[in-house]
Coordinates of C-alpha atoms and ligand atoms in Angstrom, one line a residue:
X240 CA 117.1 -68.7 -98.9
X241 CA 120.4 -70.2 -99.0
X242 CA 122.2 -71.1 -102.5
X243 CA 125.9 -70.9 -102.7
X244 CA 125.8 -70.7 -106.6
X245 CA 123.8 -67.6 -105.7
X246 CA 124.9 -65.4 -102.8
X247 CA 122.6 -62.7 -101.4
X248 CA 122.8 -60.0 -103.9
X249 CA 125.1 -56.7 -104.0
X250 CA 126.5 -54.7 -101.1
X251 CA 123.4 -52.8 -99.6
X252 CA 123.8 -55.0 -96.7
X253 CA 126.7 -54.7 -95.8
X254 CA 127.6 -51.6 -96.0
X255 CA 128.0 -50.5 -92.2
X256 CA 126.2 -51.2 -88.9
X257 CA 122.6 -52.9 -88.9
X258 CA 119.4 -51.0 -89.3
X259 CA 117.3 -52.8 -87.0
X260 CA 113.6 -53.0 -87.1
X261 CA 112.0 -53.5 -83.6
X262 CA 111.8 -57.0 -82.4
X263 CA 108.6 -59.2 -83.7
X264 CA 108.1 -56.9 -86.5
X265 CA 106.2 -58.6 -89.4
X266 CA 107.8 -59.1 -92.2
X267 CA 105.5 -60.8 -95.2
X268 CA 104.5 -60.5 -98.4
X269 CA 101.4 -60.5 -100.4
X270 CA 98.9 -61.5 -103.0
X271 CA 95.4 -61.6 -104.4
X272 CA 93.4 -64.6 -105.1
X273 CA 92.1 -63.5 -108.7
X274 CA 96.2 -62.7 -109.1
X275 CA 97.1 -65.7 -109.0
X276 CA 94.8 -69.2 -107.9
X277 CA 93.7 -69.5 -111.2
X278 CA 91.4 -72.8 -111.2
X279 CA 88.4 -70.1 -112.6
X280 CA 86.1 -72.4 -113.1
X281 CA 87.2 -75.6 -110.6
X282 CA 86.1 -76.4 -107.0
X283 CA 82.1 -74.6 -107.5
X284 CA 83.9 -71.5 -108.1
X285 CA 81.4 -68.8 -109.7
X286 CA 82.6 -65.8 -111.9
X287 CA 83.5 -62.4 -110.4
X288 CA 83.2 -59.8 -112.4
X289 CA 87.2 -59.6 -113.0
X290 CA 86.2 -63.1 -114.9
X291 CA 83.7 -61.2 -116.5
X292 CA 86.2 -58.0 -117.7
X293 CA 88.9 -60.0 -118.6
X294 CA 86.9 -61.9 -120.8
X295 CA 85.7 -59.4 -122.3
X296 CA 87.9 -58.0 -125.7
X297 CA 90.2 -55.1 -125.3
X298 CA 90.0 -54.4 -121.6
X299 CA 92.8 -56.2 -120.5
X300 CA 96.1 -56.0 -122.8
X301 CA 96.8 -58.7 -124.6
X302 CA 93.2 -60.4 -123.6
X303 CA 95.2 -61.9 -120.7
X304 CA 92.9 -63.5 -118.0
X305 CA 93.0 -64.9 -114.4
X306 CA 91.6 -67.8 -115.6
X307 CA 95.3 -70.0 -114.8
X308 CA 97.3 -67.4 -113.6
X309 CA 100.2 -68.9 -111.0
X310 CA 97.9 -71.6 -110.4
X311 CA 98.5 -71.3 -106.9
X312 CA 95.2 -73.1 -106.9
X313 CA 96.7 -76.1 -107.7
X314 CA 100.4 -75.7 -106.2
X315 CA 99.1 -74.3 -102.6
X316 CA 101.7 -76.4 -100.7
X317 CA 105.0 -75.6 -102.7
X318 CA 103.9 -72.2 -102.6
X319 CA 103.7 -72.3 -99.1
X320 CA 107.0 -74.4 -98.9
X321 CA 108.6 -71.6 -101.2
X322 CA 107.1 -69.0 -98.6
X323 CA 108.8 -70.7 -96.0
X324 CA 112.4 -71.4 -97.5
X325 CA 112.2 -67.5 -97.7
X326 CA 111.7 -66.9 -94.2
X327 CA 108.6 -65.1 -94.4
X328 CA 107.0 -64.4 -91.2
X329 CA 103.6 -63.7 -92.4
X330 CA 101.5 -64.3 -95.8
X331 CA 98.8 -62.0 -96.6
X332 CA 96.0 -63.5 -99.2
X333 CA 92.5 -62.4 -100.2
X334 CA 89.4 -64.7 -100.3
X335 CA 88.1 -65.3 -103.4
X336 CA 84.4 -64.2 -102.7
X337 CA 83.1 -66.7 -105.8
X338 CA 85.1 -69.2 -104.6
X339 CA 83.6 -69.4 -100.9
X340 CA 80.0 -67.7 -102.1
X341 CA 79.3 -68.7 -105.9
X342 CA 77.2 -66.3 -106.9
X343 CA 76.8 -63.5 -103.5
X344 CA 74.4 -65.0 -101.8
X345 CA 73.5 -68.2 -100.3
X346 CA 75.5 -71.1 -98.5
X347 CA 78.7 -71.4 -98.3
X348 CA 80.6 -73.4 -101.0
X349 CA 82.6 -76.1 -98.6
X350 CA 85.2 -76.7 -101.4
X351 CA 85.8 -73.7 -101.8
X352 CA 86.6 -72.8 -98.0
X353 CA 88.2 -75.9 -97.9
X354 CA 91.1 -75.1 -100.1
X355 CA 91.7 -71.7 -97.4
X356 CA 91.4 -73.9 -94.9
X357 CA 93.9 -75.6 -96.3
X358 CA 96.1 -72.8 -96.8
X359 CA 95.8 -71.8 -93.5
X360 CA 96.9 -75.0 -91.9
X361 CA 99.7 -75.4 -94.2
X362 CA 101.5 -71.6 -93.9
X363 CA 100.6 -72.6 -89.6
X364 CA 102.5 -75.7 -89.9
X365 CA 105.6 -73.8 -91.2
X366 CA 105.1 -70.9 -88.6
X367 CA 104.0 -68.5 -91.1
X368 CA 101.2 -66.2 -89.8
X369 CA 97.9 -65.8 -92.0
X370 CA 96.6 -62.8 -92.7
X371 CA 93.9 -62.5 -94.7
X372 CA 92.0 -59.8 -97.2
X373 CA 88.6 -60.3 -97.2
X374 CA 87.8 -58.3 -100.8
X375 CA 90.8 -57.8 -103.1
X376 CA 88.2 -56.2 -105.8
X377 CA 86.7 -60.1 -107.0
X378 CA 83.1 -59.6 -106.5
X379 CA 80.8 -62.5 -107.7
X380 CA 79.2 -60.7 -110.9
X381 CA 75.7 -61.6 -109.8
X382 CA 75.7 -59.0 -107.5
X383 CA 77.4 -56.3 -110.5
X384 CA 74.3 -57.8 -111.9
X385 CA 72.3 -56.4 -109.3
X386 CA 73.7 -53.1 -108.8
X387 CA 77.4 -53.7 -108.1
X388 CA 79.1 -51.3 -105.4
X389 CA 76.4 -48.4 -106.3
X390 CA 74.0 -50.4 -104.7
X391 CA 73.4 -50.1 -101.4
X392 CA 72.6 -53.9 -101.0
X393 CA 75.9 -54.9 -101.7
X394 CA 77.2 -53.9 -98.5
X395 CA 75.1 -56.2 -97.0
X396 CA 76.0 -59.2 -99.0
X397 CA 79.7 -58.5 -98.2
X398 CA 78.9 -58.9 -94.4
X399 CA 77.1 -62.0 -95.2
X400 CA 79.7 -63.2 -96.5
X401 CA 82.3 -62.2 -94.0
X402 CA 80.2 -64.1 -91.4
X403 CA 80.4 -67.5 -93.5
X404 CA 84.7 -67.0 -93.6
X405 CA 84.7 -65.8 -89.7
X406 CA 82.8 -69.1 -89.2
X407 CA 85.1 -71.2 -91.0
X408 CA 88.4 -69.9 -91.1
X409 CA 87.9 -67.7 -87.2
X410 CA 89.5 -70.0 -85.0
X411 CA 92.7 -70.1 -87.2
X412 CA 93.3 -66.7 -88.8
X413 CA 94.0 -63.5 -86.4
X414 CA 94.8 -60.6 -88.6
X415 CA 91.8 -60.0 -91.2
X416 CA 91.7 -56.6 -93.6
X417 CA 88.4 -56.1 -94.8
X418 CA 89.0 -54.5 -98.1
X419 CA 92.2 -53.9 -100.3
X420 CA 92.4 -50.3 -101.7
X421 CA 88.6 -49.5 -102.0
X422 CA 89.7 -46.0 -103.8
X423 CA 90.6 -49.0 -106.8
X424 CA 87.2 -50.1 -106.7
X425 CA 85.1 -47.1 -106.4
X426 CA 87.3 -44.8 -108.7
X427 CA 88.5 -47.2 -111.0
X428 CA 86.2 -49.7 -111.2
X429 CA 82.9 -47.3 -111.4
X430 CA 84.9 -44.0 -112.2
X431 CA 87.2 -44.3 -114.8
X432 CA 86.2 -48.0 -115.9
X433 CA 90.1 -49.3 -116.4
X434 CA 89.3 -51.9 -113.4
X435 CA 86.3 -54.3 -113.4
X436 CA 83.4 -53.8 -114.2
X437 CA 84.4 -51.3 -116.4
X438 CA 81.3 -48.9 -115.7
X439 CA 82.3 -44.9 -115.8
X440 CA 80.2 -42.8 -113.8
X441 CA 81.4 -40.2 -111.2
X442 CA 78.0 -40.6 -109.5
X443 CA 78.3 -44.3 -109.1
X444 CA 82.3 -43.9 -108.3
X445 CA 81.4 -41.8 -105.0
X446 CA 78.2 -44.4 -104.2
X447 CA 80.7 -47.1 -104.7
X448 CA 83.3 -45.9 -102.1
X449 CA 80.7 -45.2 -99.5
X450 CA 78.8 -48.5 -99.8
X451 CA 82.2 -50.2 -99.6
X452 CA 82.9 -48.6 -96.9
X453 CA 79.7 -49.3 -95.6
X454 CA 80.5 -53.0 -96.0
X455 CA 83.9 -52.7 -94.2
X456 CA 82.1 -51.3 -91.2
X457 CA 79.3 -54.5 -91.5
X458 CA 81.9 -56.9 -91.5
X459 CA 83.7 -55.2 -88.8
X460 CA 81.2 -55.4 -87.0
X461 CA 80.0 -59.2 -87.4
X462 CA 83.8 -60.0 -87.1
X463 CA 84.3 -58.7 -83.7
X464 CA 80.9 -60.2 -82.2
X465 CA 81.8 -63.9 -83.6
X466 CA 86.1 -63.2 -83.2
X467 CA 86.8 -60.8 -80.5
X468 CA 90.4 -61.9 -80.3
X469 CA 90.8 -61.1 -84.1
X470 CA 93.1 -58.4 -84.9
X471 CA 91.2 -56.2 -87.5
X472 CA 91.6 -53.7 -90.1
X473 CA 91.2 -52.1 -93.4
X474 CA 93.8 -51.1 -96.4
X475 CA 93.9 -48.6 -97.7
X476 CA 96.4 -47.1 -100.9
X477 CA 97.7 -43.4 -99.6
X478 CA 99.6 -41.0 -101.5
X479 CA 101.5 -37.6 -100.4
X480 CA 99.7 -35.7 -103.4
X481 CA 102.5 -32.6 -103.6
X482 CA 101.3 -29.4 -105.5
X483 CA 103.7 -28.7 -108.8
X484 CA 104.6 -25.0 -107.2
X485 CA 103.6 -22.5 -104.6
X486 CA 100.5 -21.1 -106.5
X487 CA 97.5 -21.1 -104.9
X488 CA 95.8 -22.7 -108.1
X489 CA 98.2 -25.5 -107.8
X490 CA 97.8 -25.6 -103.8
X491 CA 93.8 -26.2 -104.2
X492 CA 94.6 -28.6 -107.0
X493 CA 96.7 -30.8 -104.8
X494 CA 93.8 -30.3 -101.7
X495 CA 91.9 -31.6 -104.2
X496 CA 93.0 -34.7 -105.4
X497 CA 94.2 -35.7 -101.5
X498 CA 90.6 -35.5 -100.8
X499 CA 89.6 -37.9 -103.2
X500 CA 92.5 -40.2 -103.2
X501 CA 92.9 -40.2 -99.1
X502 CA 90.6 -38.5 -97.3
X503 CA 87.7 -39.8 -98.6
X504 CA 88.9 -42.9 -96.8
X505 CA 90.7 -41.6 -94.1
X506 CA 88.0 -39.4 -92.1
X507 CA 84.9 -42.0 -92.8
X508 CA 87.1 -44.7 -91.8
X509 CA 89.0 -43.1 -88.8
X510 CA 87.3 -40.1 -87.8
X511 CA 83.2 -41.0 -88.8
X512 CA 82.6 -38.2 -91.0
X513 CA 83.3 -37.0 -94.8
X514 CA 85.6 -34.0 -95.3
X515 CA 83.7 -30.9 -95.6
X516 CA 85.5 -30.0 -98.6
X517 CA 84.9 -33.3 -100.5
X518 CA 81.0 -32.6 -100.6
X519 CA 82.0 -29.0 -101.6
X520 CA 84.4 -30.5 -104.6
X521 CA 81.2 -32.9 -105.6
X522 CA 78.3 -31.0 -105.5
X523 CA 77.9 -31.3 -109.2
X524 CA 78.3 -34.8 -109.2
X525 CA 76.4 -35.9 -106.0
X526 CA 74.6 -34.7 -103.4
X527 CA 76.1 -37.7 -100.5
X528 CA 71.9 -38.5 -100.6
X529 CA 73.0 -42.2 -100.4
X530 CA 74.8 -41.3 -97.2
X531 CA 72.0 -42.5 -94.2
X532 CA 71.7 -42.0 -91.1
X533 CA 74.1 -43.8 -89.1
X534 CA 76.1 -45.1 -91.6
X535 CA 79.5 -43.2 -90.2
X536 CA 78.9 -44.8 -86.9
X537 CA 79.6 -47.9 -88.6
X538 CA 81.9 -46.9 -91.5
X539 CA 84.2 -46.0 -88.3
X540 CA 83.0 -49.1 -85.9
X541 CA 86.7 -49.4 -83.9
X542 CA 89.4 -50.9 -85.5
X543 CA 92.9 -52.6 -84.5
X544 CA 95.1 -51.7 -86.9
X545 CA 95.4 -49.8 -90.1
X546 CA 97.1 -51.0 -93.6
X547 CA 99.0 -48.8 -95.8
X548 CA 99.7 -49.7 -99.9
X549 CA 101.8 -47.3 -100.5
X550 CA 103.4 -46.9 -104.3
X551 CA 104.0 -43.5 -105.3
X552 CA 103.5 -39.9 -105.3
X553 CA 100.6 -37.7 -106.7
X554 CA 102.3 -34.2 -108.0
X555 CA 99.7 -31.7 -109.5
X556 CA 98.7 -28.8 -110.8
X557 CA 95.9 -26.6 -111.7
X558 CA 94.2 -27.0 -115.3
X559 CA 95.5 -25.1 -118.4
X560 CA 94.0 -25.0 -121.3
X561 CA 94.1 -28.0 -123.8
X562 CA 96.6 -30.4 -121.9
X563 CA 96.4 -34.0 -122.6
X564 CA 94.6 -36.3 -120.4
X565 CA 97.0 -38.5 -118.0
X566 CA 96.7 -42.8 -118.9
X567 CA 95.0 -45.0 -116.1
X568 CA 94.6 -44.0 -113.0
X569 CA 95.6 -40.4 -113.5
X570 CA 92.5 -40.5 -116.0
X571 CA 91.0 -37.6 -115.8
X572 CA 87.3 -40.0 -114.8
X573 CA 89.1 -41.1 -111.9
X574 CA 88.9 -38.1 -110.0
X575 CA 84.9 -36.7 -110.2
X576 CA 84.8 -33.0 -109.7
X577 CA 88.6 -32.5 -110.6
X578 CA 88.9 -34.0 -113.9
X579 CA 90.3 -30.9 -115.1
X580 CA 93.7 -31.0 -112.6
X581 CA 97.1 -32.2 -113.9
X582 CA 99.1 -34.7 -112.6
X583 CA 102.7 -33.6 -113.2
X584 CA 105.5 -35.9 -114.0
X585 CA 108.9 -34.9 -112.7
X586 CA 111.9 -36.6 -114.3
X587 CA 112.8 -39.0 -111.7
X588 CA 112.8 -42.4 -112.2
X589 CA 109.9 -44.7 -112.8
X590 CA 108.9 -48.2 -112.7
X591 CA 107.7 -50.3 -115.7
X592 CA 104.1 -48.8 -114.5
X593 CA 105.3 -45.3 -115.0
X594 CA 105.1 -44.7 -111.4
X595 CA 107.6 -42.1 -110.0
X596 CA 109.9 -43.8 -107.5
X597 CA 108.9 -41.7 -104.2
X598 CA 110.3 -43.6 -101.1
X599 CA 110.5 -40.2 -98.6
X600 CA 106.5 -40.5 -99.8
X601 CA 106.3 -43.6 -97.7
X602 CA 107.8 -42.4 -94.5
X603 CA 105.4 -38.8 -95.2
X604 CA 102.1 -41.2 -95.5
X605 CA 103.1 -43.5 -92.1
X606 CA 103.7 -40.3 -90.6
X607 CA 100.3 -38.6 -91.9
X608 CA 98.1 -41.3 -90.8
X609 CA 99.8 -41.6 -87.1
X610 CA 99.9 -37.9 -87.0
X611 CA 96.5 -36.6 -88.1
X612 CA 94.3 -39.8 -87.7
X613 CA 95.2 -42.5 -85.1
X614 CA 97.2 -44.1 -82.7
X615 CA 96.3 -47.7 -83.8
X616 CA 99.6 -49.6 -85.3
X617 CA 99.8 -49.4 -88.7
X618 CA 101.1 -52.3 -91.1
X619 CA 102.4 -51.6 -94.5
X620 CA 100.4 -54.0 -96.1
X621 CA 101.7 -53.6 -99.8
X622 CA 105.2 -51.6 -101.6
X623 CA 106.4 -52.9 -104.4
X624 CA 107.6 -52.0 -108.0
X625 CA 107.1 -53.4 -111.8
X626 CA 110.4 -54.0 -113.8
X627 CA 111.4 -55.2 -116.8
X628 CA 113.3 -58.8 -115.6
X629 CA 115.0 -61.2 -117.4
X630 CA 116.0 -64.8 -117.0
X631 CA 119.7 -65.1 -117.4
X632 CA 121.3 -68.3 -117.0
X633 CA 118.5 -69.3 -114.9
X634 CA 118.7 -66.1 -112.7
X635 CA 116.3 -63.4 -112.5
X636 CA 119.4 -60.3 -111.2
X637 CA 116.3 -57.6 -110.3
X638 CA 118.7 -55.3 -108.9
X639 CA 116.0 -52.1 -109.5
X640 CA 113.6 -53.7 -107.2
X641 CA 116.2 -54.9 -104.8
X642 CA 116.9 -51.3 -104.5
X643 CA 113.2 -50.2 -104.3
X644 CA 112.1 -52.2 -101.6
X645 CA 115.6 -51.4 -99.8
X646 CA 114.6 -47.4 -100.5
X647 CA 111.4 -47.6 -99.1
X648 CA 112.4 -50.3 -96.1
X649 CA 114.6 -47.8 -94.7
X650 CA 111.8 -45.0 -95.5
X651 CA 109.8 -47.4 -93.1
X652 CA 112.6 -47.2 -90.6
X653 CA 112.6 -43.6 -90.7
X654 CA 108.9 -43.5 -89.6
X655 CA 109.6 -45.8 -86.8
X656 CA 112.2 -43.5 -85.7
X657 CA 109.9 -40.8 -85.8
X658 CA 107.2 -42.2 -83.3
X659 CA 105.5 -44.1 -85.9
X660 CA 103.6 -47.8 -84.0
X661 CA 104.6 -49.8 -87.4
X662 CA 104.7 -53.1 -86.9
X663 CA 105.0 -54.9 -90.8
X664 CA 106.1 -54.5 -93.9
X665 CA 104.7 -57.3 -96.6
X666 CA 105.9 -57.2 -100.1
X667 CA 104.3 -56.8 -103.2
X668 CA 104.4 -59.1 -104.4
X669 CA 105.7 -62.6 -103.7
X670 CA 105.4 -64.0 -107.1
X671 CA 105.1 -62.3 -110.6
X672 CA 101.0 -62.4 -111.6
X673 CA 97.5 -61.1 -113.0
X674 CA 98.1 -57.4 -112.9
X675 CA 94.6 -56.4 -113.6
X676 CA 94.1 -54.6 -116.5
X677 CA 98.3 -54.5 -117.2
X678 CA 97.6 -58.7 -117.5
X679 CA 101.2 -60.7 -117.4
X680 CA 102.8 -57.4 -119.3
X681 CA 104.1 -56.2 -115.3
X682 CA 106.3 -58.4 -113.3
X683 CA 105.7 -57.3 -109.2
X684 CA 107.2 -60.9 -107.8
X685 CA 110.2 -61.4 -105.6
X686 CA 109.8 -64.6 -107.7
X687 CA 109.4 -64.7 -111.3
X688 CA 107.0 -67.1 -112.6
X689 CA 107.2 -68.6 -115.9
X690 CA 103.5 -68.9 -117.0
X691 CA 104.5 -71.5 -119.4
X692 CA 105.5 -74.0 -117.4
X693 CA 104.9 -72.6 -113.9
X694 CA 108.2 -72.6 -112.9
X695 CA 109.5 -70.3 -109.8
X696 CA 112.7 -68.6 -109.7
X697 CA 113.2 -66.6 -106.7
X698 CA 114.5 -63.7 -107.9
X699 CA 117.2 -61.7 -106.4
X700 CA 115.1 -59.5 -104.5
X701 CA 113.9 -62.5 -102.8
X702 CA 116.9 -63.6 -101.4
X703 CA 118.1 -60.2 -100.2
X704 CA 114.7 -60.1 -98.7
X705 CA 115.3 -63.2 -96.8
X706 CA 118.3 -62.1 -95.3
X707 CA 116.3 -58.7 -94.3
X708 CA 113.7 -61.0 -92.5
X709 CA 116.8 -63.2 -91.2
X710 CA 118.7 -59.8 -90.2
X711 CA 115.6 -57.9 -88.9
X712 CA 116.6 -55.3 -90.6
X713 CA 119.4 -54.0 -93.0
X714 CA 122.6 -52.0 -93.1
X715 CA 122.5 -48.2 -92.6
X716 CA 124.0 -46.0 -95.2
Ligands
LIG945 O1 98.7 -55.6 -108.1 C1 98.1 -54.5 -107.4 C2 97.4 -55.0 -106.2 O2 96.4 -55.9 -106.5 C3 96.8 -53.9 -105.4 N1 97.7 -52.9 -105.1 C4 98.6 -52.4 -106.2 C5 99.2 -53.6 -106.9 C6 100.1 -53.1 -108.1 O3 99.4 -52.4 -109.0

């Protein structure tokens, strides 16, 4: 966006001939509807069972809540305005399942479609493309009630309710993911309990990820049949996971967690079948009995594309004796059958989430997928990074995230180079919000929200951003 006060920030641009991204590439950015609409109890809306967590004292810090977040609920249109001013080619969002479905089952809620309706029409009159996220982890707590992700029933439900948002938002929206990161659901959400709904089982965790998985194939399926021309897919959050040394102890550690972090994901999704050594890993936690018959044929039911979150990097190593359990989601209950490896820290630099700054990883993980799995374009669907930021004269200078998301664009380029079908890129995130159990304490935004008086500052990584989408790409080094 233009400002002569405020010209695009520091040199990175212009340092040299263009690096050019191939034409029509996608650039966007992203959010979550429990992130950031807000309006929790407006418009028929139902609770989820994020409404439900956050309520509840001492799982989220500071007993923050989604309950106004950005309010996007309310400022839809200057969102969308803001959106434009930036350039942004596309907008990814997520449904709000309670929103559109209060309670799981049943009708549709026509307020609650309306205001995605809405949405839609108002990001196509400013030539932004829609994308939209399906389940980004909201799901109406009547159906935790009744068994949650464990339950086989709930894949059902989330079909049902896919069919109700094909009917209604169909003929508008092209690019539809299914689910965002369902390794956060399964394994954080049933596993370690950090995430909503805060159960801890490692049982349930694996029963989670294959019923969601489940889902994604259902709704894949009652996509296509109502929207053939709908470009579809699935997200999922990879990570290169990089044994601490040569030994073979640390070697099987790091095959380890990669089959619980990726592959469980990966082969269901892309190849119809579980990794043989995955079962092997689990056998004292499960025995995959709540995998039927013919439930890989639809878990891998043909996709279009394939979304990437990519973050960080995974190092590890094999237990020793005594060593302190990692925080969140390197808690040891995230990981069922492997509780005992270590995730290693390195000494380079981190975010505010204490999350190693790993941009070769990105370019590793396009490469993986296109290498080992599929031919299908892929679409980095979230990359991002929490810092401390500061409003300075009425500027937000976020020269650390300037430099991430320049770090890992150009790690993006370098997969392109290397044969890779990418075809987007969308931030993380466009605006400062709810980071789950983290609350308000992490900033992610290109634009910095003050939840006082719901102001927007584009920060500085928003401007540069817009001259990357302007540019189509950015200077080489
Ligand atoms: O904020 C989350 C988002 O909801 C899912 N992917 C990771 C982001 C940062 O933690």
């Amino acid at each position: 966006m233009s400002n002569p006060d405020h010209p695009p920030a520091v040199g990175v641009l212009d340092q040299g001939p263009e690096l050019t991204f191939p034409p029509g590439f996608l650039w966007g950015a992203a959010t979550a509807a429990y992130q950031i609409e807000g309006a929790a109890t407006e418009g028929g809306r139902s609770p989820s069972i994020w409404d439900t967590f956050s309520h509840t004292e001492g799982r989220v810090v500071a007993g923050h809540t989604g309950d106004v977040a950005c309010d996007h609920y309310h400022r839809m249109p200057s969102d969308v305005r803001l959106m434009a001013e930036l350039g942004l080619k596309s907008y990814r969002f997520s449904v709000s399942w309670p929103r559109v479905q209060p309670g799981g089952s049943g009708p549709a809620n026509a307020e609650g479609l309306d205001f995605y309706r809405r949405l839609v029409d108002e990001l196509l009159g400013h030539g932004i493309e829609p994308w939209l996220t399906l389940y980004h982890w909201d799901l109406p707590q009547p159906l935790e009630d009744a068994g949650g992700w464990p339950a086989r029933d709930t894949a059902g439900r989330f079909a049902d309710y896919t069919q109700l948002v094909a009917d209604a938002l169909g003929d508008r929206v092209t690019y539809w993911t299914t689910l965002n990161e369902p390794w956060c659901s399964a394994f954080l959400g049933y596993g370690s309990g950090v995430h909503a709904p805060g159960r801890s089982d490692g049982a349930d965790a694996v029963r989670a990820g294959h019923h969601l998985m489940l889902g994604h194939g259902l709704a894949v399926q009652a996509l296509r049949a109502s929207r053939p021309q709908a470009q579809l897919g699935i997200t999922v959050n990879l990570y290169p996971v990089t044994p601490a040394s040569d030994a073979p102890a640390d070697v099987d550690a790091a095959r380890r967690i990669d089959a619980l972090a990726n592959r469980f994901f990966l082969d269901p999704v892309l190849r119809g079948s579980y990794p043989t050594d995955l079962a092997a890993d689990l056998r004292e936690v499960t025995d995959f009995g709540h995998v039927r018959d013919g439930d890989l044929a639809v878990i891998s039911t043909p996709l279009d594309l394939v979304g990437v979150n990519y973050y960080s990097r995974h190092v590890v190593a094999a237990p020793v004796e005594g060593a302190e359990p990692e925080p969140y989601w390197r808690a040891p209950s995230c990981w069922p059958g492997s509780e005992d490896v270590r995730f290693v820290t390195r000494g380079v630099p981190v975010t505010d989430m204490d999350w190693e700054i790993d941009a070769p990883g990105l370019t590793e993980t396009l490469r993986r997928v296109h290498e080992e799995y599929t031919d299908l374009p892929l679409y980095v669907t979230e990359n991002g990074s929490a810092f401390v930021d500061a409003v300075v004269d009425g500027q937000v200078d976020d020269i650390d995230r300037l430099a991430y998301f320049d770090a890992h664009l150009r790690a993006a380029h370098e997969a392109i180079n290397a044969g890779v079908p990418l075809r987007g890129y969308f931030a993380w995130s466009l605006m400062d919000n709810f980071e789950w159990a983290w609350g308000y304490t992490k900033r992610f935004g290109m634009v910095w929200i003050d939840y006082d008086s719901q102001a927007r500052i584009p920060k500085s990584s928003a401007r540069w951003y817009a001259e990357v989408i302007r540019r189509n790409g950015l200077a080489a080094q």
